[in-house]
GROMACS .gro file of C-alpha atoms in nm:
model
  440
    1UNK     CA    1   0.000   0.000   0.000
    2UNK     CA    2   0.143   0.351  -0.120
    3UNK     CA    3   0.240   0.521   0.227
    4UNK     CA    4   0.022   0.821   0.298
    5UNK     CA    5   0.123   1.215   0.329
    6UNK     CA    6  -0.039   1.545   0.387
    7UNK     CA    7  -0.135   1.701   0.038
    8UNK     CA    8  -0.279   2.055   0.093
    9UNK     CA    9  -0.613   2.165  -0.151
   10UNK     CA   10  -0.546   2.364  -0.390
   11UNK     CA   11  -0.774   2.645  -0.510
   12UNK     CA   12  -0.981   2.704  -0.781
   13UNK     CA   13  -0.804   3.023  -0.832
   14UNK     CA   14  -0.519   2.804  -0.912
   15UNK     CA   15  -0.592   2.707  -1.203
   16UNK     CA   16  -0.711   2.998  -1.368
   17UNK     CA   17  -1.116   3.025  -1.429
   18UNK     CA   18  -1.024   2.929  -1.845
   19UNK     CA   19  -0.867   2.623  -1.656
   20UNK     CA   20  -1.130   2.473  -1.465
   21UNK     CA   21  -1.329   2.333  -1.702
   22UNK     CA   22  -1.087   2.151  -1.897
   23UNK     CA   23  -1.028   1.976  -1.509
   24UNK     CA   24  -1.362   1.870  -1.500
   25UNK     CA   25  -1.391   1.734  -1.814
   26UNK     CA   26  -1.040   1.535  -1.761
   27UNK     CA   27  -1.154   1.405  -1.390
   28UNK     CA   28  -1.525   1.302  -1.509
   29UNK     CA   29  -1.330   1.146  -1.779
   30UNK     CA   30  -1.075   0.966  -1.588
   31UNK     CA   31  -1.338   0.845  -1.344
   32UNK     CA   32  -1.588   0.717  -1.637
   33UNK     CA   33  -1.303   0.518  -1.803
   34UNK     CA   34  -1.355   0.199  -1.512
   35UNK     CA   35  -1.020   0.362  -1.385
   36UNK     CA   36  -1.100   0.202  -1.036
   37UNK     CA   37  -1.292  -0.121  -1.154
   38UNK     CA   38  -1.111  -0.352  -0.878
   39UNK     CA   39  -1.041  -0.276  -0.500
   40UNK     CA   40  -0.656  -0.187  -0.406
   41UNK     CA   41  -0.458  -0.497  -0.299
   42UNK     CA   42  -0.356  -0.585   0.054
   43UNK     CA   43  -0.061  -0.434   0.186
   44UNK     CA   44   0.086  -0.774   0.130
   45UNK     CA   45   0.063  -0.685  -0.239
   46UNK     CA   46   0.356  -0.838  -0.473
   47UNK     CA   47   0.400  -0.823  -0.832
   48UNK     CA   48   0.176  -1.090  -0.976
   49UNK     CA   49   0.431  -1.261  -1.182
   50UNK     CA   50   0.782  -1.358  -1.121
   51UNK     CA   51   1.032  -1.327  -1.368
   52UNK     CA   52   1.241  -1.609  -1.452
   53UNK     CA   53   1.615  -1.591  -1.509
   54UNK     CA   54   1.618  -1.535  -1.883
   55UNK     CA   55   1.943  -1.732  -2.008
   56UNK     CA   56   2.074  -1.829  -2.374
   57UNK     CA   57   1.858  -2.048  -2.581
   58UNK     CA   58   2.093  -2.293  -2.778
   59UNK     CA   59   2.259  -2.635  -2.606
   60UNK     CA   60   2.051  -2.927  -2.457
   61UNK     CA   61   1.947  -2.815  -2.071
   62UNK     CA   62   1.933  -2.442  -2.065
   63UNK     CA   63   1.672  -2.251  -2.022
   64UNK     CA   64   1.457  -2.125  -2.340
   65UNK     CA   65   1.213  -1.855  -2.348
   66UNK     CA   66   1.025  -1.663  -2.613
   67UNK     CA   67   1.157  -1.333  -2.716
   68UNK     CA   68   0.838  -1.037  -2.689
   69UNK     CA   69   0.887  -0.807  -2.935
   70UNK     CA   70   0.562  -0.638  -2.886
   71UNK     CA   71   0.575  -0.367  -2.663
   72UNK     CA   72   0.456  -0.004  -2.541
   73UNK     CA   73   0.725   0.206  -2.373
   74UNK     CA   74   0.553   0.492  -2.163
   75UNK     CA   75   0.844   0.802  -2.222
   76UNK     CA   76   0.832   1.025  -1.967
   77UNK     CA   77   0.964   1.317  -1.945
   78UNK     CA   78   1.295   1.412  -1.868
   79UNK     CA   79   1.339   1.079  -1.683
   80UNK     CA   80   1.558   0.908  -1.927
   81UNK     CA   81   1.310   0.800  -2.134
   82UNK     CA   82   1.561   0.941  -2.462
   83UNK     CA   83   1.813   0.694  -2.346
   84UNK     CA   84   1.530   0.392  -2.310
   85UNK     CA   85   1.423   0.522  -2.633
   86UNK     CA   86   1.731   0.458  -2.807
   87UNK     CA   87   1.769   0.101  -2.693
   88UNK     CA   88   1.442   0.030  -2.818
   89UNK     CA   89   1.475   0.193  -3.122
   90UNK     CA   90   1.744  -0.020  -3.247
   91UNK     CA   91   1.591  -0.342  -3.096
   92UNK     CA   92   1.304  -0.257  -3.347
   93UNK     CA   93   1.511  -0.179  -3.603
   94UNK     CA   94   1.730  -0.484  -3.597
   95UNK     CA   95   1.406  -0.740  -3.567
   96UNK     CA   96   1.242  -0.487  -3.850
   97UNK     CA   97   0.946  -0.450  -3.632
   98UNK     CA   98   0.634  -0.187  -3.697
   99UNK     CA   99   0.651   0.088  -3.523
  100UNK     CA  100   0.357   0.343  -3.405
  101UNK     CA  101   0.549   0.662  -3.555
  102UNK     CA  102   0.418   0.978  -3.545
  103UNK     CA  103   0.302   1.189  -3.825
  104UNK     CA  104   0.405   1.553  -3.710
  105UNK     CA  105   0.828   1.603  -3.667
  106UNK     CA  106   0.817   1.591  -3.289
  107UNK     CA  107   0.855   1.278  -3.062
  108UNK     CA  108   0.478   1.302  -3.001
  109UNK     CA  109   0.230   1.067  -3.082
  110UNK     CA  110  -0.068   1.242  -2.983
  111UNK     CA  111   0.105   1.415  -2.696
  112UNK     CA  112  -0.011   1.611  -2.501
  113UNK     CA  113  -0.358   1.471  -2.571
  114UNK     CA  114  -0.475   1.098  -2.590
  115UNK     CA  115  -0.346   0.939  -2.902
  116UNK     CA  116  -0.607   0.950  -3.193
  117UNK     CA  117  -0.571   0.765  -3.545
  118UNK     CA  118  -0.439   1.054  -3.739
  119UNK     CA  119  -0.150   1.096  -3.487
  120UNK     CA  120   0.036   0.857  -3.633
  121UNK     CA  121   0.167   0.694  -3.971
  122UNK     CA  122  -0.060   0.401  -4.096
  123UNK     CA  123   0.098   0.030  -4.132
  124UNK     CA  124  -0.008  -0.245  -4.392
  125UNK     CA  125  -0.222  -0.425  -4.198
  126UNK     CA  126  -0.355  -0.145  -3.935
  127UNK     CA  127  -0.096  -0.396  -3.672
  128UNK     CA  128   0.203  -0.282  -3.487
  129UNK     CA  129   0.462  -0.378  -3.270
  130UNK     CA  130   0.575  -0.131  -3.025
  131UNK     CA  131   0.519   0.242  -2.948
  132UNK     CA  132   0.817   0.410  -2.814
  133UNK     CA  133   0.745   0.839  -2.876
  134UNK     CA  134   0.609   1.043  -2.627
  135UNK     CA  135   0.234   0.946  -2.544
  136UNK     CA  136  -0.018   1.042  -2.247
  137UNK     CA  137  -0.092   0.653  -2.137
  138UNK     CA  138  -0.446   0.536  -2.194
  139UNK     CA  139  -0.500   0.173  -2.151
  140UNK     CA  140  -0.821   0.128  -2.374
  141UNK     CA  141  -0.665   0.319  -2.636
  142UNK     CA  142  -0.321   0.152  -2.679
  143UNK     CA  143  -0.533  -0.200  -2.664
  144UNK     CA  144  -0.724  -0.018  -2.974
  145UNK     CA  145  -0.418  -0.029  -3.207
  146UNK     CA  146  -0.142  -0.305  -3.013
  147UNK     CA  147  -0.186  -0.691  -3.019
  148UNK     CA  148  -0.312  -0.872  -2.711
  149UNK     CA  149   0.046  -1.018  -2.568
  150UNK     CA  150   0.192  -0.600  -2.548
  151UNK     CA  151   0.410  -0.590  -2.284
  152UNK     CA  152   0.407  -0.241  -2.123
  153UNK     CA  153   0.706  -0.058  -1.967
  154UNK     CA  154   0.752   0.267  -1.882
  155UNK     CA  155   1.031   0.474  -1.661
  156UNK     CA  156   1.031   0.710  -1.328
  157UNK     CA  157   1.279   0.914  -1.187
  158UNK     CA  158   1.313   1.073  -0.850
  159UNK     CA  159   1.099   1.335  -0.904
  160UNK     CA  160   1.342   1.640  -0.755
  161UNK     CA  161   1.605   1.544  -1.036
  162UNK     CA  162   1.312   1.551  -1.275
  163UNK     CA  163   1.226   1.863  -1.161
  164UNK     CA  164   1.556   2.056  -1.211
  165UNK     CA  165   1.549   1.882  -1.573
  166UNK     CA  166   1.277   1.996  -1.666
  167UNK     CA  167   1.378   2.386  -1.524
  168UNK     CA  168   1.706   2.308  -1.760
  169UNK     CA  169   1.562   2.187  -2.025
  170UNK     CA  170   1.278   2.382  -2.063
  171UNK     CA  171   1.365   2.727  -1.915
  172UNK     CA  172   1.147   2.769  -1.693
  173UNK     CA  173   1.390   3.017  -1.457
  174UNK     CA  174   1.358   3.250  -1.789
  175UNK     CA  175   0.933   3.183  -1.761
  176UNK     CA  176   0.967   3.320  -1.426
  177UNK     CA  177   1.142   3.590  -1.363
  178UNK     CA  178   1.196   3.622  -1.024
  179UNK     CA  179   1.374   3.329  -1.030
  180UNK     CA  180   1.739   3.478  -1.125
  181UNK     CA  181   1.875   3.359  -0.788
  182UNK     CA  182   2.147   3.121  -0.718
  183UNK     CA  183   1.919   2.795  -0.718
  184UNK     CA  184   1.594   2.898  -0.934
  185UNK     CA  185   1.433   2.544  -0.802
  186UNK     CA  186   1.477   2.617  -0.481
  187UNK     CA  187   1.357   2.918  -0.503
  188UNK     CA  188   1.040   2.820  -0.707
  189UNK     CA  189   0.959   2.534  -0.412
  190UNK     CA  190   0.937   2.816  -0.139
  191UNK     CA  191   0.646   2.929  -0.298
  192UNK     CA  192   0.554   2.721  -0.599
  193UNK     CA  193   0.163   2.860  -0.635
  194UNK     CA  194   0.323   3.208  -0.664
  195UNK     CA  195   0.498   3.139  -0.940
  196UNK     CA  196   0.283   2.845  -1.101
  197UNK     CA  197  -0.082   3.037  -1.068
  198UNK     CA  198  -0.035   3.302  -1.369
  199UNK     CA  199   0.221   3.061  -1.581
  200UNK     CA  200  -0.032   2.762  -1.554
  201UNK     CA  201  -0.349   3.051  -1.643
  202UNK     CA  202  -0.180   3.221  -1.896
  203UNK     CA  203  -0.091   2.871  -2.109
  204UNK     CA  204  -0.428   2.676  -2.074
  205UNK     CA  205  -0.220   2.365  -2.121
  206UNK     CA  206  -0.342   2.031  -2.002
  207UNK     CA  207  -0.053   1.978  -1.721
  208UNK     CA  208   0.202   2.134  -1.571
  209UNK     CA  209   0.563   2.095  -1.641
  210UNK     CA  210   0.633   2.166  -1.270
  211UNK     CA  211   0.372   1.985  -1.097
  212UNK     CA  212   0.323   1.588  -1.122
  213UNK     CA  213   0.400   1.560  -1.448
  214UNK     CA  214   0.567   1.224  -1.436
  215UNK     CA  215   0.218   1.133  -1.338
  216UNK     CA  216   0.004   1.310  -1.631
  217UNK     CA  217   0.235   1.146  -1.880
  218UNK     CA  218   0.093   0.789  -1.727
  219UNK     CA  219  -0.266   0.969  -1.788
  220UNK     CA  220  -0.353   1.093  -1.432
  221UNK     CA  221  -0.535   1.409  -1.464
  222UNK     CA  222  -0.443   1.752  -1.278
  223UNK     CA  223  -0.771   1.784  -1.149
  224UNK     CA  224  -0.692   1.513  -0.890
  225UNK     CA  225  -0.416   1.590  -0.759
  226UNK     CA  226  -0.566   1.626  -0.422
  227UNK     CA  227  -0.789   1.321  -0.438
  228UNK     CA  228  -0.609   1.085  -0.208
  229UNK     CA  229  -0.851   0.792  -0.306
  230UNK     CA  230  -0.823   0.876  -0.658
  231UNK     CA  231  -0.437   0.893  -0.638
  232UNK     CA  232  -0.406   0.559  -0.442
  233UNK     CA  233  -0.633   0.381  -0.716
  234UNK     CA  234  -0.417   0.550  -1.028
  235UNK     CA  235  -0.099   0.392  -0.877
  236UNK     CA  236  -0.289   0.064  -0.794
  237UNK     CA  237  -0.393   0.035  -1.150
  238UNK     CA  238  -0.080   0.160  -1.310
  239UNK     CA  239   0.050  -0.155  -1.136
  240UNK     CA  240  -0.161  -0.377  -1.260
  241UNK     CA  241  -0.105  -0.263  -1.606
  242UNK     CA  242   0.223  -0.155  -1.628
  243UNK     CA  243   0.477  -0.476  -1.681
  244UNK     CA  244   0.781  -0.287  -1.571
  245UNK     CA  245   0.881   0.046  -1.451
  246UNK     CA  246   1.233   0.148  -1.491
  247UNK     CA  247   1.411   0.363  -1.230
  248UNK     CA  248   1.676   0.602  -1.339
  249UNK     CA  249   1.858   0.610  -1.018
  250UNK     CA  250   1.901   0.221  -1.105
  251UNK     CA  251   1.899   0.213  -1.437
  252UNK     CA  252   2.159  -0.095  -1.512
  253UNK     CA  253   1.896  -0.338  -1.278
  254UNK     CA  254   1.618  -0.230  -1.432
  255UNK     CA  255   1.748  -0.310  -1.797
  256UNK     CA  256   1.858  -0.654  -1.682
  257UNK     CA  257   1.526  -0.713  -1.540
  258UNK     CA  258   1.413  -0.556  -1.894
  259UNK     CA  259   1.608  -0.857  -2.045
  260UNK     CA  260   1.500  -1.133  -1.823
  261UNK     CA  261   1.102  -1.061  -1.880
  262UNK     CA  262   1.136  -0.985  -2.245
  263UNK     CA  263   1.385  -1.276  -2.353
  264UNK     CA  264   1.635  -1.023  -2.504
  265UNK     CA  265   2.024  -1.117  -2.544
  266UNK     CA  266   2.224  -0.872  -2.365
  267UNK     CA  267   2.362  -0.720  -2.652
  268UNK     CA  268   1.997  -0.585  -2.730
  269UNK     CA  269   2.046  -0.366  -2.402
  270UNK     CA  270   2.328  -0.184  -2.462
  271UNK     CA  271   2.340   0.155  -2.495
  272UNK     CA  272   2.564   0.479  -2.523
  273UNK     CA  273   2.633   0.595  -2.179
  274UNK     CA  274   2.690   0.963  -2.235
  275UNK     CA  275   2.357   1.083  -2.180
  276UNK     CA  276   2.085   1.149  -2.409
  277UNK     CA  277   1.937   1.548  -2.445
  278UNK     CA  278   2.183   1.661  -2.175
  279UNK     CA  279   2.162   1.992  -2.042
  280UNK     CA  280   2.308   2.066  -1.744
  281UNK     CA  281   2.160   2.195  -1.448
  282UNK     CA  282   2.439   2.456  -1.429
  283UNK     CA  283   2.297   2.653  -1.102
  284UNK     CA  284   2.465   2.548  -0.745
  285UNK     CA  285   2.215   2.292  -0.618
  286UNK     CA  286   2.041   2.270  -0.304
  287UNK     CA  287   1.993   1.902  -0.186
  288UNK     CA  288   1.850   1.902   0.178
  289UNK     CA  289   1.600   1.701   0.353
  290UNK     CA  290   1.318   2.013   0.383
  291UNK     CA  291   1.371   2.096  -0.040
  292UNK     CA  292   1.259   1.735  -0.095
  293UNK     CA  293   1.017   1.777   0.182
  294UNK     CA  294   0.849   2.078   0.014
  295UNK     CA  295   0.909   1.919  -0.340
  296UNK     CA  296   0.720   1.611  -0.179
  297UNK     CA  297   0.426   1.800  -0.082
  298UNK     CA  298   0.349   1.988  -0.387
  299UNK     CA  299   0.431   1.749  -0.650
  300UNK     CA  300   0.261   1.473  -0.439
  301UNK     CA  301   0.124   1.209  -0.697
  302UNK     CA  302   0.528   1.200  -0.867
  303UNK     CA  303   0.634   1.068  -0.555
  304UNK     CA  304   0.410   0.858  -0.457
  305UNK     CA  305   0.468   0.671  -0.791
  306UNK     CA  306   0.834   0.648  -0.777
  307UNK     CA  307   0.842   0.552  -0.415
  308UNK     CA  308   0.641   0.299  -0.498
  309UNK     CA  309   0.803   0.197  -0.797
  310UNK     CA  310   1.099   0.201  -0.641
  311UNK     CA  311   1.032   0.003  -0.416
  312UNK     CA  312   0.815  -0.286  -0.637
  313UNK     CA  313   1.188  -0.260  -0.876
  314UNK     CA  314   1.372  -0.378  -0.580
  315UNK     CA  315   1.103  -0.615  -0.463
  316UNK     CA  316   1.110  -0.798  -0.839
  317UNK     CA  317   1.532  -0.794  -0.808
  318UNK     CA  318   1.456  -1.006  -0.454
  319UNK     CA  319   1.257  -1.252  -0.659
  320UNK     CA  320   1.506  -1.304  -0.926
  321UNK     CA  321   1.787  -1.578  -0.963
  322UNK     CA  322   2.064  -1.513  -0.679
  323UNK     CA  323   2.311  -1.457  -0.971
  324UNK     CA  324   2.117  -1.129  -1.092
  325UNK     CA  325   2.388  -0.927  -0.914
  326UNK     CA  326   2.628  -1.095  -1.104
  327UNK     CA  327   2.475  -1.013  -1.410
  328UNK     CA  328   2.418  -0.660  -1.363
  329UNK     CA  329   2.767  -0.657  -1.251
  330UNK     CA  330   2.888  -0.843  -1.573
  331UNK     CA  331   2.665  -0.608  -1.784
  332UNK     CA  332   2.835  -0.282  -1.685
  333UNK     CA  333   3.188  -0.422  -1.760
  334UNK     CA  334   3.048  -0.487  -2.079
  335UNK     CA  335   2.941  -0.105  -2.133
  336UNK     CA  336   3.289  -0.007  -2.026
  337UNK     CA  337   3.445  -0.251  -2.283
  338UNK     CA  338   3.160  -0.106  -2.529
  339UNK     CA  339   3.251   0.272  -2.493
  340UNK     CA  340   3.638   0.177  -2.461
  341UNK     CA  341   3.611   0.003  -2.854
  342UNK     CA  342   3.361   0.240  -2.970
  343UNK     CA  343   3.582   0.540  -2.868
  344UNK     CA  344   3.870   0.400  -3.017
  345UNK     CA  345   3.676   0.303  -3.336
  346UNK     CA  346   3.563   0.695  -3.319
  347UNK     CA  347   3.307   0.638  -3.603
  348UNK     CA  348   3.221   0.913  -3.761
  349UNK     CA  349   3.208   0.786  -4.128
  350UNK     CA  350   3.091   0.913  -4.421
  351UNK     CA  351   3.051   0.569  -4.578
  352UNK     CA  352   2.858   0.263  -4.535
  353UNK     CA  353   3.263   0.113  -4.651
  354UNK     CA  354   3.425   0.316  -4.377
  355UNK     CA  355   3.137   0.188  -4.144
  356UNK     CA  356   3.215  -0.202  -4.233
  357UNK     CA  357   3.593  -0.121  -4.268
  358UNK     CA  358   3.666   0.172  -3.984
  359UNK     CA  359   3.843  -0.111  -3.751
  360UNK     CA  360   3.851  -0.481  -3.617
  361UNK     CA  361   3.583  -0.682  -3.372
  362UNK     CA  362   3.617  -0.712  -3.044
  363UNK     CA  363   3.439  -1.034  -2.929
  364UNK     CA  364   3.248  -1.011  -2.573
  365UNK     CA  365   3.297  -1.376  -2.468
  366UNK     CA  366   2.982  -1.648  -2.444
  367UNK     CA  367   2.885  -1.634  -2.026
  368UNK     CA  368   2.580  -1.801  -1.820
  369UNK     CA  369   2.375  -1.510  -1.941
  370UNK     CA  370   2.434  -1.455  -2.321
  371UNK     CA  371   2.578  -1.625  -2.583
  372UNK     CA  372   2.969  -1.511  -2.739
  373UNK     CA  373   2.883  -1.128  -2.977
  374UNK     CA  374   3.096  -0.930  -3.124
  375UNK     CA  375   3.146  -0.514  -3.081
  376UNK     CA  376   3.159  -0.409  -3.415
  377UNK     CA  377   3.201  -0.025  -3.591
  378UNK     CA  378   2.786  -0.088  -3.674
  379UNK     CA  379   2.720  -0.128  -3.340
  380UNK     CA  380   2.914   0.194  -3.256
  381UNK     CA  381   2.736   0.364  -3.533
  382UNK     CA  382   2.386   0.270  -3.395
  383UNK     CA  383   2.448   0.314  -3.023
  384UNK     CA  384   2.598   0.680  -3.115
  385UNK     CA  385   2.248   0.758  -3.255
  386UNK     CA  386   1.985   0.985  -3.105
  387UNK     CA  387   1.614   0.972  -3.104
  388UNK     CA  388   1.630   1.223  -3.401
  389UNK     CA  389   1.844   0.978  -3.621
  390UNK     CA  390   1.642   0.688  -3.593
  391UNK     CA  391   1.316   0.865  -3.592
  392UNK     CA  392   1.445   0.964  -3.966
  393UNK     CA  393   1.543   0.588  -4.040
  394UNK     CA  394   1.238   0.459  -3.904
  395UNK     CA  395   1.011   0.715  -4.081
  396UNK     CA  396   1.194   0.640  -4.440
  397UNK     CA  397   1.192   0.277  -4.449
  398UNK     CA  398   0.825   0.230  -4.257
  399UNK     CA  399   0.630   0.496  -4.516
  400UNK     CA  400   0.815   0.297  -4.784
  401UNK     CA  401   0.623  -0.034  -4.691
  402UNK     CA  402   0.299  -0.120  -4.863
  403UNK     CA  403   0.032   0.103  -4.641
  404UNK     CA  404  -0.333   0.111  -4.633
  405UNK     CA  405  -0.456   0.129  -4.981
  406UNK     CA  406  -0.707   0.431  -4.939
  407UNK     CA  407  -0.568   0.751  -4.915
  408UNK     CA  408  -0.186   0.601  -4.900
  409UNK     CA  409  -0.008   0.908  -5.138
  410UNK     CA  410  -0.214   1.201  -4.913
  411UNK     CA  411  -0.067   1.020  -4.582
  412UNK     CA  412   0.234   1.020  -4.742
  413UNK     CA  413   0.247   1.402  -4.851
  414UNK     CA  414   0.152   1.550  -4.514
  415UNK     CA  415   0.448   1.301  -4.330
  416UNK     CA  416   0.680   1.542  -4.155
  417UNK     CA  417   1.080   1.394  -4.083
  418UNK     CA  418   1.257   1.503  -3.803
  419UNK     CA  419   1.600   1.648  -3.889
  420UNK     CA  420   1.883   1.364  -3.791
  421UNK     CA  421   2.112   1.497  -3.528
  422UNK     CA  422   2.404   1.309  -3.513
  423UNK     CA  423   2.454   1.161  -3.852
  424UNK     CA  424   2.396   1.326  -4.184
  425UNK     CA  425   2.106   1.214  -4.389
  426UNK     CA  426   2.328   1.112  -4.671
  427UNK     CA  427   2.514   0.860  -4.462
  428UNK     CA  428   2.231   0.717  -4.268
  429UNK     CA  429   2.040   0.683  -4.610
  430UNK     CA  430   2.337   0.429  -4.765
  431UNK     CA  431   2.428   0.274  -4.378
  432UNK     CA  432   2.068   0.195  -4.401
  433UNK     CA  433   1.981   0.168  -4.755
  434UNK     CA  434   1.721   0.426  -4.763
  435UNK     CA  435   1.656   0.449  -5.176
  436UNK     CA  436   1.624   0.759  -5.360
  437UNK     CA  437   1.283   0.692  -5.381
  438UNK     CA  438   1.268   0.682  -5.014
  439UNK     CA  439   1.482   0.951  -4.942
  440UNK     CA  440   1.215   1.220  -5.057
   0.00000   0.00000   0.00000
């Protein structure tokens, strides 16, 4: 059971009188939807299925499993979901999997609204197999457009780190402008309503970036932030829904655990280390028991979901194989070995030759957890990619595949592509033999 804390009522003036009735709508909404069709569990509640210890499938004896490749990852924001992104990007890529991609340039499919059918690019069939951009999570919806055995994952971070990432990477200091001091989050939590009541009026916006909105992104609605039975029944059915829930702060466990439910090889999980969409929080930071305190009260719902997230990551690790230490141990030597060859290969080709020729293999030896792969300068190329790259790959080769037969060339015209970031669009098109008639 999610422990309980003071949440003070906020007022109506809060949200602006142009507000309010959007939060009605959204908590009428939210309520209609069967959001609280069963009771909460006991506070003897576990997650409801164990996870096996996922080896190699190959010789007589060990342990097979099926690999999912179906899957919705909840991003949220600022919480690493970029880097998350990336893995899963590739992992699609490599299996050449459907993705839901979305139509406009952003990382949005539907975002900041629920997802509708014109968010996103059409697929052959009207089938896909995994969802990885930025979408507000609606259960009913996703079930709309994703096969039946969807795995679900999505990612939290301690909510104060969050916080000052989202000040960074948004500017919010510059929004407010009394916030020029030596820590503008500090600042901002001495008196967050002060600041938050004409920002939040004057945009009209759905959420808040300062306020909860780990939790909007999982589809909890502003309106109820004070609800305490409302809030305890959103994090009771997020986790019944929600297969995983990766924590930043432990990001290496949760991506083995990632591995072990979904069957992957541990080659499918690696990942460039140097953080994705970094901006740094350049201000002197204030990290005190009373900041979190007063960042706990007024962005309530965020931490009640990642203390109890946190806590259900740690309670899955306890029910895993007594070598899962090992492993996770084992899979960050492997990153170092990873970033060591892929510096030295320092890929940045302007060839699909250079690419296959830049330098030798280094082979990552077979263990109790994967079988014998090889680092290779593809692999460096891939794992130095960003959201924006593959988004462009992705977007080229899926709009290329036969699509639904009605209305396929106006789809087509009103696709926007996101500008690559990393790589030019020259090389990614022959690394990834995008055709000229693809290339468009």
């Amino acid at each position: 059971m999610v422990t309980h804390m003071a949440s003070s009522r906020m007022t109506t003036a809060f949200w602006g009188c142009t507000f309010l009735g959007f939060l009605v709508f959204v908590g009428i909404g939210f309520i209609s939807t069967n959001m609280y069709e069963n009771s909460m569990p006991s506070s003897n509640w576990a997650p409801p299925h164990k996870m096996p210890n996922r080896k190699f499938s190959g010789t007589r004896g060990e342990e097979i499993c099926d690999v999912k490749q179906n899957f919705v990852f909840v991003k949220v924001h600022k919480a690493g979901g970029t880097t998350a992104t990336c893995i899963f990007q590739r992992f699609g890529y490599e299996h050449n999997l459907t993705f839901v991609l979305p139509m406009k340039i952003n990382s949005e499919v539907g975002w900041p609204n629920f997802l509708k059918r014109e968010d996103f690019i059409p697929s052959a069939d009207g089938t896909f197999n995994l969802l990885v951009d930025h979408t507000v999570y609606h259960r009913k919806l996703l079930d709309h457009i994703m096969p039946p055995d969807t795995v679900y994952i999505a990612i939290l971070r301690h909510p104060l780190a969050q916080l000052r990432s989202v000040f960074n990477g948004y500017g919010l200091a510059k929004r407010f402008p009394e916030l020029k001091g030596v820590d503008p989050v500090a600042s901002f939590l001495k008196d967050p309503e002060k600041y938050q009541i004409p920002y939040v009026t004057k945009s009209k916006a759905p959420y808040t970036l300062s306020k909860n909105f780990m939790a909007y992104d999982l589809g909890f609605p502003p309106g109820l932030f004070d609800d305490r039975f409302s809030v305890d029944e959103f994090v009771q059915k997020i986790a019944r829904e929600i297969d995983l829930v990766l924590i930043l702060e432990h990001f290496s466990e949760s991506l083995v655990l990632l591995r072990r439910m979904m069957c992957w090889t541990l080659k499918d999980i690696l990942y460039n280390v140097s953080p994705k969409n970094l901006k740094e929080y350049r201000k002197p930071t204030t990290e005190n028991a009373s900041l979190v305190e007063a960042h706990r009260r007024w962005s309530n719902v965020d931490y009640i979901l990642y203390d109890y997230f946190n806590a259900t990551l740690w309670q899955k690790i306890q029910d895993e194989n007594n070598d899962f230490h090992q492993e996770v141990r084992h899979f960050e030597n492997v990153l170092q070995s990873m970033t060591t060859y892929c510096t030295k290969a320092n890929v940045t080709p302007v060839s699909t030759w250079e690419v296959n020729n830049a330098s030798g293999r280094q082979t990552i030896p077979r263990t109790a957890w994967h079988d014998q792969f090889d680092l290779d300068p593809y692999l460096c190329l891939k794992l130095k990619m960003e959201w924006q790259d593959w988004e462009y790959v992705l977007k080229k080769k899926h709009v290329h595949k036969p699509m639904v037969k009605n209305g396929t060339d106006t789809v087509r015209s009103t696709i926007q592509y996101t500008r690559p970031k990393i790589l030019h669009q020259t090389l990614l098109s022959n690394v990834f033999n995008i055709t000229s008639e693809q290339d468009v």
